[in-house]
Tab-separated table of C-alpha atoms in Angstrom:
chain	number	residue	atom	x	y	z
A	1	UNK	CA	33.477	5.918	-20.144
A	2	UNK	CA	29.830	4.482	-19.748
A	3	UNK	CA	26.782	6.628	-21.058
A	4	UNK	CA	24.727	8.692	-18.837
A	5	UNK	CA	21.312	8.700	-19.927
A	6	UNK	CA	19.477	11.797	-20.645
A	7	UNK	CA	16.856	12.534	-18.018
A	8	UNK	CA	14.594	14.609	-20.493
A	9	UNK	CA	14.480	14.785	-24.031
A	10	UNK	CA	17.393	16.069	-25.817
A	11	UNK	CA	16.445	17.320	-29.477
A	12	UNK	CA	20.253	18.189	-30.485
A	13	UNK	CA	21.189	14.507	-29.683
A	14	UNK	CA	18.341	13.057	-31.386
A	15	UNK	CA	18.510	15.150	-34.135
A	16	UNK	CA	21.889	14.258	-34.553
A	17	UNK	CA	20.737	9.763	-34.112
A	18	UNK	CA	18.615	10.562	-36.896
A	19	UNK	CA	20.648	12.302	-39.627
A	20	UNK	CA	23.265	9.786	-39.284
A	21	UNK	CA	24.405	7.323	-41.781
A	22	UNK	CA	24.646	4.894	-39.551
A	23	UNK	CA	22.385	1.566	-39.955
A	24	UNK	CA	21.749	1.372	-36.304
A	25	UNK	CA	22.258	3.909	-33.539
A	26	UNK	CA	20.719	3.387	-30.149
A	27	UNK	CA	19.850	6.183	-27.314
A	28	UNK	CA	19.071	6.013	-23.892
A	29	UNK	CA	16.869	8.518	-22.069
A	30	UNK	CA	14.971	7.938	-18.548
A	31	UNK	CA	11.954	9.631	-17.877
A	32	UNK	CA	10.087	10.317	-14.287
A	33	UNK	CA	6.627	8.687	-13.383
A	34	UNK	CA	3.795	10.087	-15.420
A	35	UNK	CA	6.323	11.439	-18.002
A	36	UNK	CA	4.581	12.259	-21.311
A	37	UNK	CA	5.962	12.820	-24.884
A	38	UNK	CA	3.753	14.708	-27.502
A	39	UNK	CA	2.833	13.484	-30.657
A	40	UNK	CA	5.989	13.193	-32.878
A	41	UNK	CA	7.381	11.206	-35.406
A	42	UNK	CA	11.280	9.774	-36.843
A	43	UNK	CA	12.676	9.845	-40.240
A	44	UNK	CA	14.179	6.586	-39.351
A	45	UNK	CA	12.277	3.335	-37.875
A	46	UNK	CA	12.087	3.059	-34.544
A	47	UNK	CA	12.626	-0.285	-31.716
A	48	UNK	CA	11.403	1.471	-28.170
A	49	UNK	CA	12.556	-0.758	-24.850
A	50	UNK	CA	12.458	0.091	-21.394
A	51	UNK	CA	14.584	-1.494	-18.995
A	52	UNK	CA	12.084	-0.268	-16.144
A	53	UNK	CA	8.851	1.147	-16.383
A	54	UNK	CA	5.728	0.731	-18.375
A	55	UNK	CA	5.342	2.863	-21.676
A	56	UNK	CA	2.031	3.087	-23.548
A	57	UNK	CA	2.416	3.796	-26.806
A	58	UNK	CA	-0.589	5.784	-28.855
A	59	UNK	CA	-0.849	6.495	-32.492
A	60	UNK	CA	-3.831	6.774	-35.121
A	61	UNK	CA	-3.217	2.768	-35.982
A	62	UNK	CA	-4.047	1.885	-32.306
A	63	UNK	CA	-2.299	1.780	-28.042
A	64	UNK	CA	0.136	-0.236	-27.765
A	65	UNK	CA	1.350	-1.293	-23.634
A	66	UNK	CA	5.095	-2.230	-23.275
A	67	UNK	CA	6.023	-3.755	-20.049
A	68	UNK	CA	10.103	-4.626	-19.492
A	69	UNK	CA	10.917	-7.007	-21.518
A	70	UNK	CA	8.693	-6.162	-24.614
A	71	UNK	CA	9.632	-3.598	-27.490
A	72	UNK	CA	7.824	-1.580	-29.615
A	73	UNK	CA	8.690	-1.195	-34.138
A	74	UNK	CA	7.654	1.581	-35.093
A	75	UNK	CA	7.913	2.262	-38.770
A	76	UNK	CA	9.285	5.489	-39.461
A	77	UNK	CA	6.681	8.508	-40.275
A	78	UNK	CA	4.050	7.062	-37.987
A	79	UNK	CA	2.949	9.819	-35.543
A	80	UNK	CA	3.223	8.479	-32.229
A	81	UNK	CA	2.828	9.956	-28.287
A	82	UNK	CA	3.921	8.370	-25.181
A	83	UNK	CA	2.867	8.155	-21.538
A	84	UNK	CA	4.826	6.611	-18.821
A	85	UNK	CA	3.841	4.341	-16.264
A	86	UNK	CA	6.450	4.577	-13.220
A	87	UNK	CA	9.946	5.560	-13.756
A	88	UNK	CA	10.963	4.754	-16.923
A	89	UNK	CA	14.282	3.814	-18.404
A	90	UNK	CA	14.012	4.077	-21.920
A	91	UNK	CA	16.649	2.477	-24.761
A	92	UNK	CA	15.470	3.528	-28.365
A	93	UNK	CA	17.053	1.844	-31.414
A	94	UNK	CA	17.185	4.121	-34.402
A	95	UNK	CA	17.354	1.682	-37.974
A	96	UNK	CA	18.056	2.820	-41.371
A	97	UNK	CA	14.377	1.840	-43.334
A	98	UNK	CA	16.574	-0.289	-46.227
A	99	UNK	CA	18.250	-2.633	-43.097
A	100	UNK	CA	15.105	-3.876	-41.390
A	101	UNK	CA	13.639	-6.747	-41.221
A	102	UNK	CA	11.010	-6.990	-43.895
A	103	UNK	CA	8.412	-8.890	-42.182
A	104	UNK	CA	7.560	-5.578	-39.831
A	105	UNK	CA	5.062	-4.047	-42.626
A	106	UNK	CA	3.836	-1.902	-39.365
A	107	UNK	CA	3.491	-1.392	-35.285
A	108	UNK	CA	5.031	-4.671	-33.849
A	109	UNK	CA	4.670	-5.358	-29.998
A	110	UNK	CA	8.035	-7.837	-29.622
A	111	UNK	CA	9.446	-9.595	-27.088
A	112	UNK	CA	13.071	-8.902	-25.879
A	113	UNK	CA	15.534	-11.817	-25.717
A	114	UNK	CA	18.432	-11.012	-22.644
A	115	UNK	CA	20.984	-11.836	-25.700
A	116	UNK	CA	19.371	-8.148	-27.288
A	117	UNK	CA	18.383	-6.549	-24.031
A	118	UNK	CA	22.626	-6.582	-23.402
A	119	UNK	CA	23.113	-5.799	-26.891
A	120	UNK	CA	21.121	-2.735	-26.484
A	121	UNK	CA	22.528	-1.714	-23.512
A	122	UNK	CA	26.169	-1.976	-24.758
A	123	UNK	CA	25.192	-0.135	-28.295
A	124	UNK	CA	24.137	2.928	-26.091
A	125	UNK	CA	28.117	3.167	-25.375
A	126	UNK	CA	28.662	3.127	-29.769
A	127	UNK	CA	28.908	6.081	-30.811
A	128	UNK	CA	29.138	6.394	-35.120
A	129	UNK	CA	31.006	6.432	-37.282
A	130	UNK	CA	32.787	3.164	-36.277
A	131	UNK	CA	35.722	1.341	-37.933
A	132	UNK	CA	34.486	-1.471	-40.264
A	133	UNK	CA	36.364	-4.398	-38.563
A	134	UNK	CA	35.649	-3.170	-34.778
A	135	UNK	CA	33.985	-4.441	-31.814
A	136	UNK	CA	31.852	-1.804	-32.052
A	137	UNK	CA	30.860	-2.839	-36.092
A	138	UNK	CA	30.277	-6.341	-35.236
A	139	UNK	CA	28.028	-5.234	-32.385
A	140	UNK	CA	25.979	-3.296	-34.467
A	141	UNK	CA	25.934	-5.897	-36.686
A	142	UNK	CA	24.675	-8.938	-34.560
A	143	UNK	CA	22.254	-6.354	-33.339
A	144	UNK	CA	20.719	-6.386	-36.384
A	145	UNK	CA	20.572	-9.735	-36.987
A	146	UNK	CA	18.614	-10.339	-33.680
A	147	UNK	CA	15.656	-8.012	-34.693
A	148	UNK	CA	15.374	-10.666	-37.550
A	149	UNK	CA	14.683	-12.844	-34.686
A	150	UNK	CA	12.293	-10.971	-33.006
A	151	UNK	CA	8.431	-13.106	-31.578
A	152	UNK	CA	5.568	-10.927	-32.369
A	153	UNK	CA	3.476	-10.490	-29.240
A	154	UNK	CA	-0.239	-9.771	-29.248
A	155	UNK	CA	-0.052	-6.257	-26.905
A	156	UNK	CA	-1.948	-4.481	-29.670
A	157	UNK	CA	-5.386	-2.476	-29.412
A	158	UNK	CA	-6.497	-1.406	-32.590
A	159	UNK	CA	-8.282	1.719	-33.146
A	160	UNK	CA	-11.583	1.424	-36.058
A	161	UNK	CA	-11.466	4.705	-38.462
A	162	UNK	CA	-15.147	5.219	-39.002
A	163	UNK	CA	-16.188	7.695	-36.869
A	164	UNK	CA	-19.245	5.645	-35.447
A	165	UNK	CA	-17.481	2.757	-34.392
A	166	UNK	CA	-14.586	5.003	-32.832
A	167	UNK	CA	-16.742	7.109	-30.639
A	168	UNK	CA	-17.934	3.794	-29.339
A	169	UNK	CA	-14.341	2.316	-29.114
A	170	UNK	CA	-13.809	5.716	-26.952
A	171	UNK	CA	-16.801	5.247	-24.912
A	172	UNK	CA	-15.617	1.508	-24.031
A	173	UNK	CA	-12.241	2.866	-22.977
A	174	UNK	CA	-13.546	5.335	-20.628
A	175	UNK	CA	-16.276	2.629	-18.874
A	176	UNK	CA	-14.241	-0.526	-19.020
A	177	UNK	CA	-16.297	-2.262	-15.933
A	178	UNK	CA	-19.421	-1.708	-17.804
A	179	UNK	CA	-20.684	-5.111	-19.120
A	180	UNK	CA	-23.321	-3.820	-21.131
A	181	UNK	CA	-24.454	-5.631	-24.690
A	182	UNK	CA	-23.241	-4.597	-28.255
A	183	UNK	CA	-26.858	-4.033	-28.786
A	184	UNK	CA	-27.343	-2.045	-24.872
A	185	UNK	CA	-24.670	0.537	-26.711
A	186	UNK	CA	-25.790	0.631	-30.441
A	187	UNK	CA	-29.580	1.830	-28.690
A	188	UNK	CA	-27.716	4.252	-26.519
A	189	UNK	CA	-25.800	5.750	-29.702
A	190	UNK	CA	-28.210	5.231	-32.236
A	191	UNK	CA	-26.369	3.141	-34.375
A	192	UNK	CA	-27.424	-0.174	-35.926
A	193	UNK	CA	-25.452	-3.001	-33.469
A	194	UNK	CA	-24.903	-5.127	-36.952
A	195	UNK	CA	-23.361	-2.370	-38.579
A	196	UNK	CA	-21.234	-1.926	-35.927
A	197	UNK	CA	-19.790	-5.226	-35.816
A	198	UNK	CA	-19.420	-5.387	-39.482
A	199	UNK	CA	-17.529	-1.979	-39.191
A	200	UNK	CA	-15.548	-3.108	-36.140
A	201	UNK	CA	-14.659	-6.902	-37.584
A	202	UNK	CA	-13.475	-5.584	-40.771
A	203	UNK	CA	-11.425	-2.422	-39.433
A	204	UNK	CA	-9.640	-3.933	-36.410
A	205	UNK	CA	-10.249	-7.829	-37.196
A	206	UNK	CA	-11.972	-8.138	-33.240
A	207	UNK	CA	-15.445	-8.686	-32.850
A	208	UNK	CA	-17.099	-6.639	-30.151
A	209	UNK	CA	-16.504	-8.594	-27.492
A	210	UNK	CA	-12.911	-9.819	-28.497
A	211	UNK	CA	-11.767	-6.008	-28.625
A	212	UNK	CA	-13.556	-5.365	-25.204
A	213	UNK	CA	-11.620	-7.946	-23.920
A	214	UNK	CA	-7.921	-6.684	-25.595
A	215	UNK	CA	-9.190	-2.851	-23.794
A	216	UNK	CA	-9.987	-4.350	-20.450
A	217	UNK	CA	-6.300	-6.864	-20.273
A	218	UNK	CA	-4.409	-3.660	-22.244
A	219	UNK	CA	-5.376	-1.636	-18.851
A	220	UNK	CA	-4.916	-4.202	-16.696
A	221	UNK	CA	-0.999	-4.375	-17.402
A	222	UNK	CA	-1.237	-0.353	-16.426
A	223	UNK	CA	-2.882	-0.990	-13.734
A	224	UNK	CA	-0.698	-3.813	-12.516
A	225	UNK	CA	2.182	-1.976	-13.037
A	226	UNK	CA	1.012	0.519	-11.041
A	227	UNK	CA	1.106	-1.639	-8.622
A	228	UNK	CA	-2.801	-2.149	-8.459
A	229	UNK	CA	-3.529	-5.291	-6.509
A	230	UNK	CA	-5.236	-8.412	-8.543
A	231	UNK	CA	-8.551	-8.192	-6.965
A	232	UNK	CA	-8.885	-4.274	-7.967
A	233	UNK	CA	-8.163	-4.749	-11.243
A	234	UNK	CA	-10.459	-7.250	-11.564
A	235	UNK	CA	-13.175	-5.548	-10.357
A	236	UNK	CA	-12.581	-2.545	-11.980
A	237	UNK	CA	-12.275	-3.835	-15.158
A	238	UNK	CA	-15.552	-5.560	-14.845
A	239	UNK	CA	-14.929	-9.163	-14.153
A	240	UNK	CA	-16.925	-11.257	-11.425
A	241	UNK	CA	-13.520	-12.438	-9.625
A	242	UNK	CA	-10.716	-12.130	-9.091
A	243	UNK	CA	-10.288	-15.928	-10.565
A	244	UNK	CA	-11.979	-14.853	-13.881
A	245	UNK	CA	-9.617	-12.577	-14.253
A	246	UNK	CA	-6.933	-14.160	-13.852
A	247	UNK	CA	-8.047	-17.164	-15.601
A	248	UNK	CA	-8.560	-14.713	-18.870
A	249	UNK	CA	-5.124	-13.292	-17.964
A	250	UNK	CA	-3.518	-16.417	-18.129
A	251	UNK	CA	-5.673	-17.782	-21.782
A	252	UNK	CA	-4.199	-14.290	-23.338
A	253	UNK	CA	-0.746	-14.155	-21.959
A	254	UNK	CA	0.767	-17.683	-21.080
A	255	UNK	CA	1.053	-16.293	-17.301
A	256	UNK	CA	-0.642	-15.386	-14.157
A	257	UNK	CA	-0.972	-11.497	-13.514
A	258	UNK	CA	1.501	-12.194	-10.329
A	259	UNK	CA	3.655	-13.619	-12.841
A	260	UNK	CA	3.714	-11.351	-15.888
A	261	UNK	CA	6.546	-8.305	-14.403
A	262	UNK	CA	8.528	-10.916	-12.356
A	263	UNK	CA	11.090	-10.791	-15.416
A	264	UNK	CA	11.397	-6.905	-15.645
């Protein structure tokens, strides 16, 4: 009998995912367009996937976008809230903190191989305890050993934590198509424009203009996915053209912005 996935959240079920002794568990829950999920956090580490949909992912380390075909780690005890972009059809692995792979010290954006994206959607059928020498171990198993495999991808917009160079960060995010100076905001805030950099290198490792540019192609996949066409992102986001944006879209993510969703 397949799984029906849970159209809100379900706190018995995951309550139940999480106090398991299981090494792996996986849940599936699809959420309507604009969904949001308060800050929360797991006892156990988290992989997020969506088969559809767009997630962004927000937390005091940073925003994280996940189109289809890109996952989210997230170590467990991190605080974390989520927004959806679109419908969403969400597939959550839950991992046991001694059986994961030990190169994911923190928030991973990863990509998602069709050899896991089926293994996820057949673990959502597993339900625990299973029989050592069963299909159903060996999937679990394999599963694992593919998040050993997984290609880091750089979907990641670090947050600063001094407060200066946060409400700046802030400011940026809410006036993306404004191309004005580091030194244009440090006069408008007050704050000394080398101080901010320093701050801002050392906290997020971006310069200035380097994290302006992560913000501005972090809310372009949003806006894409929204179905935004290329020429109003671009110009909302600042950019001259159309072809400068896509030009920068291309540098950052190996593909055109027509391209990026064609495998979701």
């Amino acid at each position: 009998m397949l799984h029906t996935p849970q159209t809100t959240p379900h706190p018995q079920e995951l309550a139940q995912v999480e106090s398991s002794d299981a090494l792996v568990a996986c849940r599936a829950t699809d959420y309507p367009a604009g969904w949001e999920i308060p800050p929360h956090l797991h006892t156990k580490h988290q992989l997020l996937h969506a088969l559809q949909g767009v997630m962004v992912v927000q937390a005091d380390a940073g925003q994280w976008v996940l189109p289809p075909s890109r996952g989210l780690w997230m170590p467990a005890g991190m605080t974390h809230a989520l927004r959806c972009i679109g419908t969403v059809q969400m597939r959550s692995l839950y991992v046991q903190p001694d059986a994961t792979p030990q190169r994911f010290a923190g928030c991973q954006v990863v990509g998602i191989s069709p050899l896991l994206r089926e293994l996820i959607r057949a673990a959502v059928d597993v339900r625990p305890p299973t029989a050592p020498d069963s299909r159903d171990a060996r999937l679990l198993r394999l599963l694992l050993d593919e998040l050993h495999a997984l290609p880091v991808l750089p979907l990641h917009l670090p947050m600063p934590t001094d407060a200066r160079v946060l409400a700046l960060c802030r400011r940026l995010l809410q006036r993306l198509d404004d191309s004005s100076t580091l030194a244009d905001w440090a006069q408008q805030l007050g704050v000394d424009g080398k101080t901010i950099q320093r701050l801002l290198t050392a906290q997020t490792g971006m310069t200035f203009g380097r994290w302006r540019q992560q913000a501005r192609l972090l809310r372009a996949l949003e806006l894409l996915a929204g179905g935004a066409k290329v020429i109003d992102v671009a110009l909302a986001l600042g950019y001259d053209s159309p072809g400068a944006f896509t030009t920068m879209f291309r540098k950052h993510f190996g593909q055109a912005p027509s391209q990026f969703f064609d495998d979701r």
